[in-house]
Amino acid sequence: MRPDFHEIHTFSASGVDVTVWHLPFPANGFGGFRPLIENTFLDEFMEHHRFTGLTYDDVSLITQYADFLPADADLSTALTTGIRLNIPYISAAMDTVTEADMGIAMALAGGIGIVHKNLEPAAQRTEIKRVKYYLNGFLVKARTISPEMTLADVEVMKREKGFRFSSFPVVDNNRKLLGVVTGSQFRYAESEDLTVGEIMITDTVTARPGISMQEAYDILLRHKISILPVIEKDGTFVGLYSFKDLRRIIKGKSGGECVDENYSLRVGAAVGPGDHERIEVLLETPVDVLVVDTAHGHTRGVIDMVKWIKSRWTDQQVIAGNIATGEAALALVEAGVDGVKVGIGPGSICTTRVISGVGVPQFSAVYNVSKALRGTGVPVIADGGIKHSGDVPKALAAGAGTVMMGSVLAGTDEGPGERVLIRGRQYVAYRGMGSLGAMQQRHGSSDRYGQKDVDSPKLVPEGIEGVVPYSGPVGTILHQYGGGLRASMGYNGCRTIADLQKNARLVRVTPSGRREAHPHDIQFVKDSPNYKTGENGD
Ligand code: XMP
């Protein structure tokens, strides 16, 4: 047991006795005491179904009094003890779901993407860097001019290149910074024949590499200057911050993007239990969260890996999984995780339950884990099995803080899956990380399924390969999912996700109740933005 945990009570999750530890101080991150979020209605409901594995389709939420409109619902939530998202959606760490484009789109929308690990470590880091630098106001390829150019030369260059800005750093042949020229110098120059060297400001304010965006913005504001050149100790020009760009990013931020303290988009990286070298490579540049991603997270390999990361990079946020029991959750929390991922076999492409007979239907799994973690402040991610926007509030009601989605996002423009045309309709390839294809490739995912050194013909797959319908931009999907969740929070009378975790009430659904829920007794149903023909699963 971690010495900083107090034992508070013992209960039975899925028939296994579990002791809950209460963390008296916040693990890290948000500060403040973490209340024990209890939902006595849910506890009674689940006690009643103690030996039944329930999933999203088996339950339905009950309406409750609301004193607000769905548009006023707050979708922000905790991903880990130290990271908050503005919407509770995460794109799956799969090679047909999350690379840089998906990571950028998810973070711009307020969620986060976890870049998969079926890549060389350096290639995975490149994808992560593309996300981190996407919003960055630091211009590494800033246009420079030389002191010999005349103002007429600069005007011609501006016209030819279509530059709308007038501030330039002036450098010599060795890229040493000599000064800067701005709009005022051009405006008040008496002749176009003057050279840049004659009008440039030489006592310009500069900064050293590594300065944060906020610090750069503060300097630009304090000195009322339009550009801040960044130079090495020996004066070599590295790049610049522009006041206009930084103001757009810092002030113009809609509040919707998921960004770190430097206003860079947040992103995560999947790693395996034996991936020490990969982690060293990845952490040469910041990664918001590492996800120790395996099919069975309640194992020595995963626990040791979490401890190893935490012992070397104390402040690094770490999520581990996948798990389905309270015992597993507590073991991972004891190892030091900042978030746990739940899901043994609920995924659309998973065959784990079929080939091994193991798994817990996802609503029950999320509940078991969330209940065990009450009071620890460690959030739960419900990974896999989301088919409709209405599954998300059910996952949150079971205690999750966020959901991870694969099939819902794989068909979007931002997914890396190959597009295929089948009978005149567009589809996108989507495959399980435990499918033969994903495990067989170089840097494949066989380690996720404990088969790292197994020869290709002997691999035992736990996933399949297929296609999902092409579904347009991620933003459109997340808009529909956000709308569905807001509607649900309105129906539930729960303004925040924490309210939903605490106050949701639900009923058990029978097969006829499920039939009633989907469109029935009507033919040739037209596709709508959040419901397509054939989605009733029959
Ligand atoms: P969805 O339902 O969103 O599920 O498509 C995505 C999640 O499924 C997990 N995953 C797998 N599980 N075999 C499995 O048993 C697989 O081949 C496989 N591939 C992915 C993973 O947790 C993912 O986020």
Coordinates of C-alpha atoms and ligand atoms in Angstrom, one line a residue:
M1 CA 0.0 0.0 0.0
R2 CA 1.2 3.5 -0.7
P3 CA 2.0 5.2 2.6
D4 CA 0.0 8.2 1.7
F5 CA -3.3 6.2 1.3
H6 CA -5.8 5.7 4.2
E7 CA -7.9 2.7 4.1
I8 CA -11.6 3.7 4.1
H9 CA -13.7 0.7 3.4
T10 CA -13.9 -2.7 1.9
F11 CA -16.5 -3.7 -0.7
S12 CA -17.1 -6.3 -3.2
A13 CA -16.6 -5.4 -6.9
S14 CA -17.7 -8.2 -9.2
G15 CA -17.6 -10.6 -6.3
V16 CA -14.0 -9.8 -5.4
D17 CA -13.3 -8.1 -2.1
V18 CA -11.6 -4.8 -2.7
T19 CA -10.3 -2.4 -0.2
V20 CA -10.6 1.3 -1.2
W21 CA -7.8 3.6 -0.2
H22 CA -8.5 7.2 0.3
L23 CA -5.9 9.7 -0.8
P24 CA -5.9 12.5 1.8
F25 CA -4.1 15.0 -0.4
P26 CA -4.4 15.6 -4.1
A27 CA -2.2 13.2 -6.1
N28 CA -1.0 16.2 -8.1
G29 CA -2.5 18.6 -10.6
F30 CA -5.7 20.5 -9.7
G31 CA -5.0 21.0 -6.0
G32 CA -7.8 20.9 -3.5
F33 CA -9.4 17.9 -1.8
R34 CA -11.0 15.3 -4.0
P35 CA -14.4 14.5 -2.7
L36 CA -15.6 10.9 -2.7
I37 CA -18.2 10.9 -5.5
E38 CA -20.8 8.4 -4.6
N39 CA -23.9 7.5 -6.4
T40 CA -26.1 5.5 -4.0
F41 CA -28.8 4.9 -6.7
L42 CA -26.2 3.4 -9.0
D43 CA -24.7 1.4 -6.2
E44 CA -28.0 -0.1 -5.4
F45 CA -28.8 -0.8 -9.1
M46 CA -25.4 -2.5 -9.6
E47 CA -25.6 -4.5 -6.3
H48 CA -28.9 -5.8 -7.7
H49 CA -27.0 -6.9 -10.9
R50 CA -23.9 -8.0 -9.1
F51 CA -23.3 -11.2 -11.0
T52 CA -24.5 -9.8 -14.4
G53 CA -22.2 -8.1 -16.8
L54 CA -24.0 -5.1 -18.2
T55 CA -23.1 -3.0 -21.2
Y56 CA -24.3 0.3 -22.6
D57 CA -27.3 -1.2 -24.5
D58 CA -28.4 -2.9 -21.3
V59 CA -29.2 0.3 -19.5
S60 CA -31.0 3.6 -20.1
L61 CA -30.7 6.8 -18.2
I62 CA -33.8 8.3 -16.5
T63 CA -34.9 11.9 -16.9
Q64 CA -34.5 14.2 -13.9
Y65 CA -35.5 17.8 -13.1
A66 CA -33.2 20.3 -14.9
D67 CA -32.8 24.0 -14.1
F68 CA -30.6 24.8 -17.1
L69 CA -30.5 24.3 -20.9
P70 CA -28.4 21.6 -22.6
A71 CA -26.3 24.4 -24.2
D72 CA -25.2 25.5 -20.7
A73 CA -23.9 22.0 -19.8
D74 CA -20.2 21.9 -19.0
L75 CA -18.4 19.1 -20.9
S76 CA -15.0 19.7 -19.4
T77 CA -13.5 16.7 -17.5
A78 CA -10.4 15.2 -16.1
L79 CA -8.3 12.9 -18.3
T80 CA -5.7 12.4 -15.6
T81 CA -4.8 13.8 -12.2
G82 CA -3.0 16.6 -13.9
I83 CA -4.7 17.1 -17.3
R84 CA -8.2 18.4 -18.1
L85 CA -10.0 18.2 -21.4
N86 CA -12.7 20.5 -22.6
I87 CA -14.7 17.5 -24.1
P88 CA -14.6 13.9 -22.8
Y89 CA -13.3 12.3 -26.1
I90 CA -10.0 10.6 -26.8
S91 CA -9.0 9.0 -30.1
A92 CA -7.7 5.5 -29.7
A93 CA -4.1 4.5 -29.9
M94 CA -4.5 2.5 -33.0
D95 CA -2.7 2.5 -36.3
T96 CA -5.9 3.2 -38.3
V97 CA -7.0 5.9 -35.9
T98 CA -4.4 8.3 -34.4
E99 CA -1.4 9.9 -36.0
A100 CA -0.6 13.6 -36.1
D101 CA -3.7 14.8 -38.1
M102 CA -6.1 13.1 -35.7
G103 CA -4.1 14.3 -32.7
I104 CA -4.4 17.9 -34.0
A105 CA -8.1 17.7 -34.8
M106 CA -8.9 16.1 -31.4
A107 CA -7.0 18.7 -29.4
L108 CA -8.4 21.6 -31.5
A109 CA -11.9 20.3 -30.6
G110 CA -10.9 20.1 -26.9
G111 CA -10.2 16.4 -26.6
I112 CA -6.9 14.5 -27.1
G113 CA -5.4 11.9 -29.4
I114 CA -3.1 9.1 -28.3
V115 CA -0.6 8.4 -31.1
H116 CA -0.2 4.7 -31.7
K117 CA 3.0 2.8 -31.3
N118 CA 3.2 0.6 -34.5
L119 CA 5.9 3.0 -35.6
E120 CA 9.6 3.4 -35.1
P121 CA 10.1 5.4 -31.9
A122 CA 11.5 8.3 -33.8
A123 CA 8.6 8.3 -36.3
Q124 CA 6.1 8.2 -33.4
R125 CA 8.0 11.2 -31.9
T126 CA 7.7 13.1 -35.2
E127 CA 3.9 12.6 -35.2
I128 CA 3.8 13.9 -31.6
K129 CA 6.0 16.9 -32.5
R130 CA 3.7 17.8 -35.4
V131 CA 0.8 18.1 -32.9
K132 CA 2.8 20.0 -30.3
Y133 CA 4.1 22.5 -32.8
Y134 CA 0.8 23.0 -34.7
L135 CA -0.3 26.0 -32.7
N136 CA 3.1 27.2 -31.7
G137 CA 3.7 30.8 -32.4
F138 CA 7.5 30.3 -32.7
L139 CA 8.5 30.9 -36.3
V140 CA 11.6 28.8 -37.0
K141 CA 11.5 29.6 -40.7
A142 CA 11.1 33.3 -40.3
R143 CA 12.0 35.4 -43.3
T144 CA 15.3 37.3 -42.8
I145 CA 16.9 40.1 -44.8
S146 CA 20.5 41.2 -45.3
P147 CA 21.9 44.7 -44.4
E148 CA 22.9 45.3 -48.1
M149 CA 19.4 45.2 -49.4
T150 CA 17.8 48.6 -50.3
L151 CA 14.3 49.4 -49.1
A152 CA 13.3 49.2 -52.8
D153 CA 14.6 45.6 -52.9
V154 CA 12.6 44.8 -49.7
E155 CA 9.4 46.2 -51.3
V156 CA 9.9 44.1 -54.4
M157 CA 10.5 41.0 -52.3
K158 CA 7.3 41.7 -50.2
R159 CA 5.2 42.2 -53.4
E160 CA 6.6 39.1 -55.1
K161 CA 6.1 36.9 -52.1
G162 CA 2.8 38.4 -51.0
F163 CA 4.1 39.3 -47.5
R164 CA 1.7 41.4 -45.5
F165 CA 4.1 42.0 -42.7
S166 CA 6.9 44.6 -42.6
S167 CA 9.0 43.5 -39.6
F168 CA 12.2 41.5 -40.5
P169 CA 15.3 40.4 -38.6
V170 CA 18.5 41.4 -40.3
V171 CA 21.2 38.8 -40.4
D172 CA 24.7 38.5 -41.8
N173 CA 26.0 35.7 -44.0
N174 CA 26.6 33.5 -40.9
R175 CA 23.0 34.1 -39.7
K176 CA 24.2 36.3 -36.9
L177 CA 21.5 38.8 -35.9
L178 CA 22.5 42.4 -36.7
G179 CA 19.2 44.2 -35.9
V180 CA 15.6 44.4 -37.0
V181 CA 13.5 46.6 -39.2
T182 CA 9.8 47.3 -38.7
G183 CA 7.0 49.1 -40.4
S184 CA 8.0 52.4 -38.8
Q185 CA 11.6 52.4 -40.2
F186 CA 10.2 51.8 -43.7
R187 CA 7.5 54.4 -43.2
Y188 CA 9.8 57.2 -42.1
A189 CA 12.7 56.4 -44.4
E190 CA 13.5 59.4 -46.7
S191 CA 14.5 57.4 -49.7
E192 CA 14.0 53.9 -51.1
D193 CA 17.7 53.9 -52.0
L194 CA 18.7 53.6 -48.3
T195 CA 20.0 50.2 -47.3
V196 CA 18.5 48.1 -44.6
G197 CA 21.7 48.4 -42.7
E198 CA 21.3 52.2 -42.6
I199 CA 17.8 52.2 -41.0
M200 CA 17.8 49.0 -38.9
I201 CA 17.4 49.1 -35.1
T202 CA 20.5 47.6 -33.6
D203 CA 19.6 47.7 -29.9
T204 CA 16.7 45.3 -30.3
V205 CA 15.2 43.2 -27.5
T206 CA 16.1 39.5 -28.0
A207 CA 15.4 36.2 -26.2
R208 CA 17.2 32.9 -25.8
P209 CA 15.9 29.5 -27.1
G210 CA 13.5 27.8 -24.7
I211 CA 11.5 30.9 -23.7
S212 CA 7.8 30.0 -23.4
M213 CA 5.1 31.5 -25.5
Q214 CA 3.6 33.4 -22.6
E215 CA 7.0 34.8 -21.6
A216 CA 7.6 35.9 -25.1
Y217 CA 4.2 37.5 -25.3
D218 CA 4.9 39.4 -22.0
I219 CA 8.2 40.8 -23.4
L220 CA 6.6 41.9 -26.7
L221 CA 3.8 43.6 -24.7
R222 CA 6.1 45.3 -22.2
H223 CA 8.4 46.7 -24.9
K224 CA 5.6 47.4 -27.4
I225 CA 7.5 45.7 -30.2
S226 CA 6.2 43.6 -33.1
I227 CA 8.8 40.8 -33.2
L228 CA 11.1 39.1 -30.7
P229 CA 14.1 37.5 -32.3
V230 CA 15.4 34.4 -30.5
I231 CA 19.2 34.0 -30.7
E232 CA 21.9 31.6 -29.4
K233 CA 24.5 32.9 -27.0
D234 CA 26.9 33.7 -29.9
G235 CA 24.2 35.8 -31.6
T236 CA 23.1 33.2 -34.2
F237 CA 19.4 33.8 -35.2
V238 CA 17.2 30.8 -34.4
G239 CA 13.7 32.1 -35.1
L240 CA 11.2 34.7 -33.8
Y241 CA 7.9 35.3 -32.0
S242 CA 5.5 37.7 -33.7
F243 CA 3.3 39.8 -31.5
K244 CA 0.3 39.4 -33.8
D245 CA 0.6 35.6 -33.9
L246 CA 1.0 35.3 -30.2
R247 CA -1.9 37.6 -29.5
R248 CA -4.1 35.5 -31.8
I249 CA -3.1 32.3 -30.0
I250 CA -3.1 33.6 -26.5
K251 CA -6.0 36.2 -26.5
G252 CA -8.0 34.8 -29.5
K253 CA -8.1 31.3 -28.0
S254 CA -11.7 30.3 -28.1
G255 CA -11.2 28.4 -24.9
G256 CA -12.1 25.2 -26.8
E257 CA -8.7 23.8 -27.6
C258 CA -6.9 21.5 -25.3
V259 CA -3.6 23.2 -24.7
D260 CA -0.7 23.0 -22.3
E261 CA 0.8 25.9 -20.3
N262 CA 2.7 27.0 -23.5
Y263 CA -0.5 27.0 -25.6
S264 CA 0.7 24.0 -27.5
L265 CA -1.9 21.4 -28.3
R266 CA -1.9 18.4 -25.9
V267 CA -1.2 14.9 -27.2
G268 CA -0.5 11.4 -25.8
A269 CA 1.7 8.5 -26.9
A270 CA 1.1 4.8 -26.5
V271 CA 3.9 2.7 -25.2
G272 CA 4.3 -1.0 -24.3
P273 CA 5.4 -2.6 -21.0
G274 CA 8.9 -3.3 -22.5
D275 CA 9.3 -0.1 -24.3
H276 CA 12.1 1.6 -22.2
E277 CA 14.1 2.7 -25.3
R278 CA 11.0 4.0 -27.0
I279 CA 10.1 6.1 -24.0
E280 CA 13.7 7.6 -23.8
V281 CA 13.3 8.6 -27.4
L282 CA 9.8 10.0 -27.0
L283 CA 10.6 12.0 -23.9
E284 CA 13.4 13.9 -25.6
T285 CA 10.6 16.3 -26.4
P286 CA 7.5 16.8 -24.2
V287 CA 4.6 14.4 -24.4
D288 CA 1.6 15.3 -22.3
V289 CA 0.7 11.8 -21.3
L290 CA 2.2 8.3 -21.8
V291 CA -0.3 5.5 -22.1
V292 CA 1.0 2.1 -21.1
D293 CA -1.3 0.3 -23.4
T294 CA -1.8 -3.5 -23.2
A295 CA -4.7 -5.9 -23.5
H296 CA -4.1 -7.0 -19.8
G297 CA -3.0 -4.1 -17.6
H298 CA -3.2 -6.0 -14.3
T299 CA 0.2 -7.5 -14.8
R300 CA 3.7 -7.2 -13.4
G301 CA 5.0 -5.9 -16.7
V302 CA 2.6 -2.9 -16.7
I303 CA 3.0 -2.2 -13.0
D304 CA 6.8 -2.2 -13.3
M305 CA 6.7 0.0 -16.4
V306 CA 4.6 2.6 -14.6
K307 CA 7.0 2.6 -11.6
W308 CA 10.0 2.9 -14.0
I309 CA 8.5 5.9 -15.8
K310 CA 7.5 7.6 -12.5
S311 CA 10.8 7.0 -10.9
R312 CA 12.7 8.6 -13.8
W313 CA 10.2 11.4 -14.9
T314 CA 8.3 12.2 -11.7
D315 CA 6.1 14.8 -13.2
Q316 CA 5.2 12.8 -16.4
Q317 CA 1.5 12.0 -16.6
V318 CA 0.9 8.3 -17.0
I319 CA -2.2 6.3 -17.9
A320 CA -2.2 2.5 -17.8
G321 CA -4.6 -0.3 -18.9
N322 CA -6.6 -2.0 -19.9
I323 CA -8.3 -3.3 -16.9
A324 CA -11.9 -4.3 -15.7
T325 CA -11.7 -4.8 -12.0
G326 CA -11.3 -2.7 -8.8
E327 CA -8.3 -4.8 -7.7
A328 CA -6.5 -4.0 -10.9
A329 CA -7.3 -0.3 -10.6
L330 CA -5.9 -0.1 -7.1
A331 CA -2.8 -1.9 -8.1
L332 CA -2.1 0.6 -10.8
V333 CA -2.8 3.5 -8.5
E334 CA -0.4 2.1 -6.1
A335 CA 2.2 1.9 -8.8
G336 CA 1.7 5.7 -9.4
V337 CA -0.7 6.1 -12.4
D338 CA -2.5 9.3 -13.1
G339 CA -5.4 7.7 -14.9
V340 CA -6.6 4.1 -15.7
K341 CA -8.1 2.8 -18.9
V342 CA -10.9 0.3 -18.8
G343 CA -12.0 -2.2 -21.5
I344 CA -11.4 -5.9 -21.8
G345 CA -13.0 -6.9 -25.1
P346 CA -15.7 -4.3 -25.7
G347 CA -14.1 -2.8 -28.9
S348 CA -15.8 -3.1 -32.3
I349 CA -12.8 -4.9 -33.7
C350 CA -12.0 -7.0 -30.6
T351 CA -12.3 -10.8 -30.5
T352 CA -10.7 -11.2 -27.1
R353 CA -13.9 -12.4 -25.4
V354 CA -14.6 -14.9 -28.2
I355 CA -11.1 -16.4 -28.5
S356 CA -10.3 -16.4 -24.8
G357 CA -13.6 -16.4 -23.1
V358 CA -12.5 -13.4 -21.0
G359 CA -13.9 -9.9 -20.5
V360 CA -16.4 -7.9 -18.6
P361 CA -19.2 -6.0 -20.4
Q362 CA -18.2 -2.4 -20.5
F363 CA -20.8 -0.7 -18.3
S364 CA -20.0 -3.1 -15.4
A365 CA -16.3 -2.9 -16.0
V366 CA -16.3 0.9 -15.9
Y367 CA -18.5 0.9 -12.7
N368 CA -16.2 -1.7 -10.9
V369 CA -13.1 0.3 -11.6
S370 CA -14.7 3.7 -10.9
K371 CA -16.1 2.6 -7.6
A372 CA -12.8 1.2 -6.4
L373 CA -11.1 4.6 -7.3
R374 CA -13.7 6.9 -5.6
G375 CA -11.8 9.3 -3.4
T376 CA -8.4 8.7 -5.0
G377 CA -8.8 11.5 -7.6
V378 CA -7.5 9.1 -10.3
P379 CA -9.8 9.4 -13.3
V380 CA -11.1 6.5 -15.4
I381 CA -11.2 6.2 -19.2
A382 CA -13.8 4.0 -20.7
D383 CA -12.1 2.5 -23.7
G384 CA -14.0 0.8 -26.5
G385 CA -17.6 -0.1 -27.3
I386 CA -18.9 3.4 -28.1
K387 CA -21.3 3.1 -31.0
H388 CA -23.6 6.1 -30.6
S389 CA -23.4 9.4 -28.8
G390 CA -25.8 8.1 -26.2
D391 CA -23.3 5.5 -25.0
V392 CA -21.0 8.3 -23.8
P393 CA -23.3 9.6 -21.0
K394 CA -23.9 6.0 -19.9
A395 CA -20.1 5.5 -19.6
L396 CA -19.8 8.7 -17.6
A397 CA -22.7 7.7 -15.4
A398 CA -20.9 4.5 -14.7
G399 CA -18.0 6.7 -13.3
A400 CA -15.7 7.3 -16.3
G401 CA -14.3 10.8 -16.8
T402 CA -13.6 10.3 -20.5
V403 CA -14.2 7.8 -23.4
M404 CA -11.8 6.5 -25.9
M405 CA -13.1 5.8 -29.3
G406 CA -11.8 3.9 -32.3
S407 CA -14.5 2.9 -34.8
V408 CA -16.4 6.2 -34.4
L409 CA -13.3 8.2 -35.5
A410 CA -11.6 5.8 -37.9
G411 CA -13.7 6.8 -40.9
T412 CA -12.9 10.5 -40.7
D413 CA -10.7 12.7 -42.9
E414 CA -8.1 12.9 -40.2
G415 CA -7.7 9.1 -39.7
P416 CA -4.7 7.4 -41.3
G417 CA -6.7 4.4 -42.6
E418 CA -6.7 3.7 -46.3
R419 CA -9.9 4.8 -48.2
V420 CA -11.6 2.1 -50.3
L421 CA -14.6 2.2 -52.6
I422 CA -17.1 -0.6 -52.1
R423 CA -20.2 -0.7 -54.3
G424 CA -20.0 3.0 -55.0
R425 CA -19.7 4.0 -51.3
Q426 CA -16.6 5.2 -49.6
Y427 CA -15.2 3.3 -46.7
V428 CA -12.0 3.5 -44.6
A429 CA -9.9 0.6 -43.4
Y430 CA -10.1 0.0 -39.7
R431 CA -8.3 -2.9 -37.8
G432 CA -7.8 -4.1 -34.3
M433 CA -4.3 -3.7 -32.9
G434 CA -4.6 -7.4 -32.1
S435 CA -5.4 -8.3 -35.7
L436 CA -2.9 -10.3 -37.7
G437 CA -2.2 -7.4 -40.0
A438 CA -1.4 -5.0 -37.1
M439 CA 0.7 -7.5 -35.2
Q440 CA 2.7 -8.8 -38.2
Q441 CA 4.1 -5.5 -39.4
R442 CA 7.5 -4.1 -38.3
H443 CA 7.1 -2.5 -34.9
G444 CA 3.7 -4.3 -34.8
S445 CA 1.4 -4.6 -31.8
S446 CA 2.0 -8.2 -30.8
D447 CA 3.5 -7.0 -27.5
R448 CA 0.0 -5.6 -26.6
Y449 CA -1.2 -9.1 -26.6
G450 CA 1.8 -10.7 -24.8
Q451 CA 3.2 -12.2 -28.1
K452 CA 6.2 -10.0 -28.7
D453 CA 8.6 -12.8 -29.7
V454 CA 6.1 -15.1 -31.4
D455 CA 6.8 -16.0 -35.1
S456 CA 4.2 -14.6 -37.5
P457 CA 2.5 -17.9 -38.4
K458 CA 2.0 -18.7 -34.7
L459 CA 0.4 -15.4 -33.7
V460 CA -3.0 -15.8 -32.1
P461 CA -5.0 -12.8 -33.1
E462 CA -7.5 -11.0 -30.8
G463 CA -8.9 -8.6 -33.3
I464 CA -10.1 -8.4 -36.9
E465 CA -9.6 -6.2 -39.9
G466 CA -12.4 -4.4 -41.7
V467 CA -13.7 -1.1 -42.9
V468 CA -16.0 1.6 -41.5
P469 CA -18.1 4.1 -43.6
Y470 CA -16.2 7.3 -44.6
S471 CA -17.6 9.9 -42.2
G472 CA -16.1 13.3 -43.1
P473 CA -14.2 15.7 -40.8
V474 CA -13.6 14.8 -37.1
G475 CA -15.0 18.1 -36.1
T476 CA -18.4 17.2 -37.5
I477 CA -18.5 13.9 -35.6
L478 CA -17.4 15.5 -32.3
H479 CA -20.0 18.2 -32.8
Q480 CA -22.8 15.5 -33.0
Y481 CA -21.3 13.6 -30.1
G482 CA -21.1 16.8 -28.0
G483 CA -24.7 17.7 -28.9
G484 CA -25.9 14.2 -27.9
L485 CA -24.0 14.5 -24.6
R486 CA -25.4 18.0 -23.9
A487 CA -28.9 16.7 -24.6
S488 CA -28.3 13.8 -22.2
M489 CA -27.1 16.1 -19.4
G490 CA -30.2 18.2 -19.9
Y491 CA -32.4 15.2 -19.6
N492 CA -30.5 14.0 -16.6
G493 CA -30.6 17.4 -14.9
C494 CA -26.8 17.2 -14.5
R495 CA -24.9 20.3 -15.6
T496 CA -21.4 18.8 -15.2
I497 CA -19.9 15.5 -15.7
A498 CA -19.2 15.2 -12.0
D499 CA -23.0 15.7 -11.4
L500 CA -23.7 12.9 -13.9
Q501 CA -21.3 10.6 -12.1
K502 CA -23.0 11.4 -8.8
N503 CA -26.7 11.7 -9.7
A504 CA -27.4 9.6 -12.8
R505 CA -30.3 7.1 -12.4
L506 CA -30.9 4.3 -14.7
V507 CA -33.1 1.3 -15.6
R508 CA -32.2 -2.1 -17.0
V509 CA -33.3 -2.5 -20.6
T510 CA -34.9 -5.6 -22.0
P511 CA -34.5 -6.8 -25.6
S512 CA -37.9 -5.3 -26.4
G513 CA -36.9 -2.0 -24.7
R514 CA -33.8 -2.0 -26.9
R515 CA -35.9 -2.6 -30.1
E516 CA -38.2 0.3 -29.0
A517 CA -35.2 2.6 -28.6
H518 CA -34.1 2.3 -32.2
P519 CA -36.3 3.4 -35.1
H520 CA -39.0 0.8 -35.7
D521 CA -42.0 0.1 -37.9
I522 CA -40.7 2.4 -40.6
Q523 CA -38.9 1.5 -43.8
F524 CA -36.2 3.2 -45.9
V525 CA -35.0 5.3 -43.0
K526 CA -32.9 8.2 -44.3
D527 CA -29.4 8.6 -42.9
S528 CA -29.2 11.5 -40.5
P529 CA -26.0 13.1 -39.2
N530 CA -26.0 11.0 -36.0
Y531 CA -27.9 7.9 -37.1
K532 CA -27.4 5.7 -40.1
T533 CA -29.4 2.9 -41.5
G534 CA -28.5 -0.4 -40.0
E535 CA -27.2 1.1 -36.8
N536 CA -29.7 -0.8 -34.6
G537 CA -27.2 -3.7 -34.7
D538 CA -29.8 -6.2 -35.8
Ligands
XMP1 P1 -13.9 0.8 -30.6 O1 -15.2 0.0 -30.1 O2 -14.0 2.2 -30.2 O3 -12.7 0.2 -29.7 O4 -13.6 0.6 -32.0 C1 -11.4 0.7 -29.7 C2 -10.6 0.0 -28.6 O5 -10.5 -1.4 -28.8 C3 -9.3 -1.8 -28.3 N1 -8.6 -2.7 -29.3 C4 -8.6 -4.0 -29.3 N2 -9.1 -4.9 -28.5 N3 -8.4 -6.6 -29.9 C5 -9.0 -6.2 -28.7 O6 -9.4 -7.1 -27.9 C6 -7.9 -5.8 -30.8 O7 -7.4 -6.1 -31.9 C7 -8.0 -4.4 -30.5 N4 -7.6 -3.3 -31.1 C8 -8.0 -2.2 -30.4 C9 -8.5 -0.6 -27.8 O8 -8.6 -0.5 -26.5 C10 -9.2 0.5 -28.6 O9 -9.0 1.7 -28.0

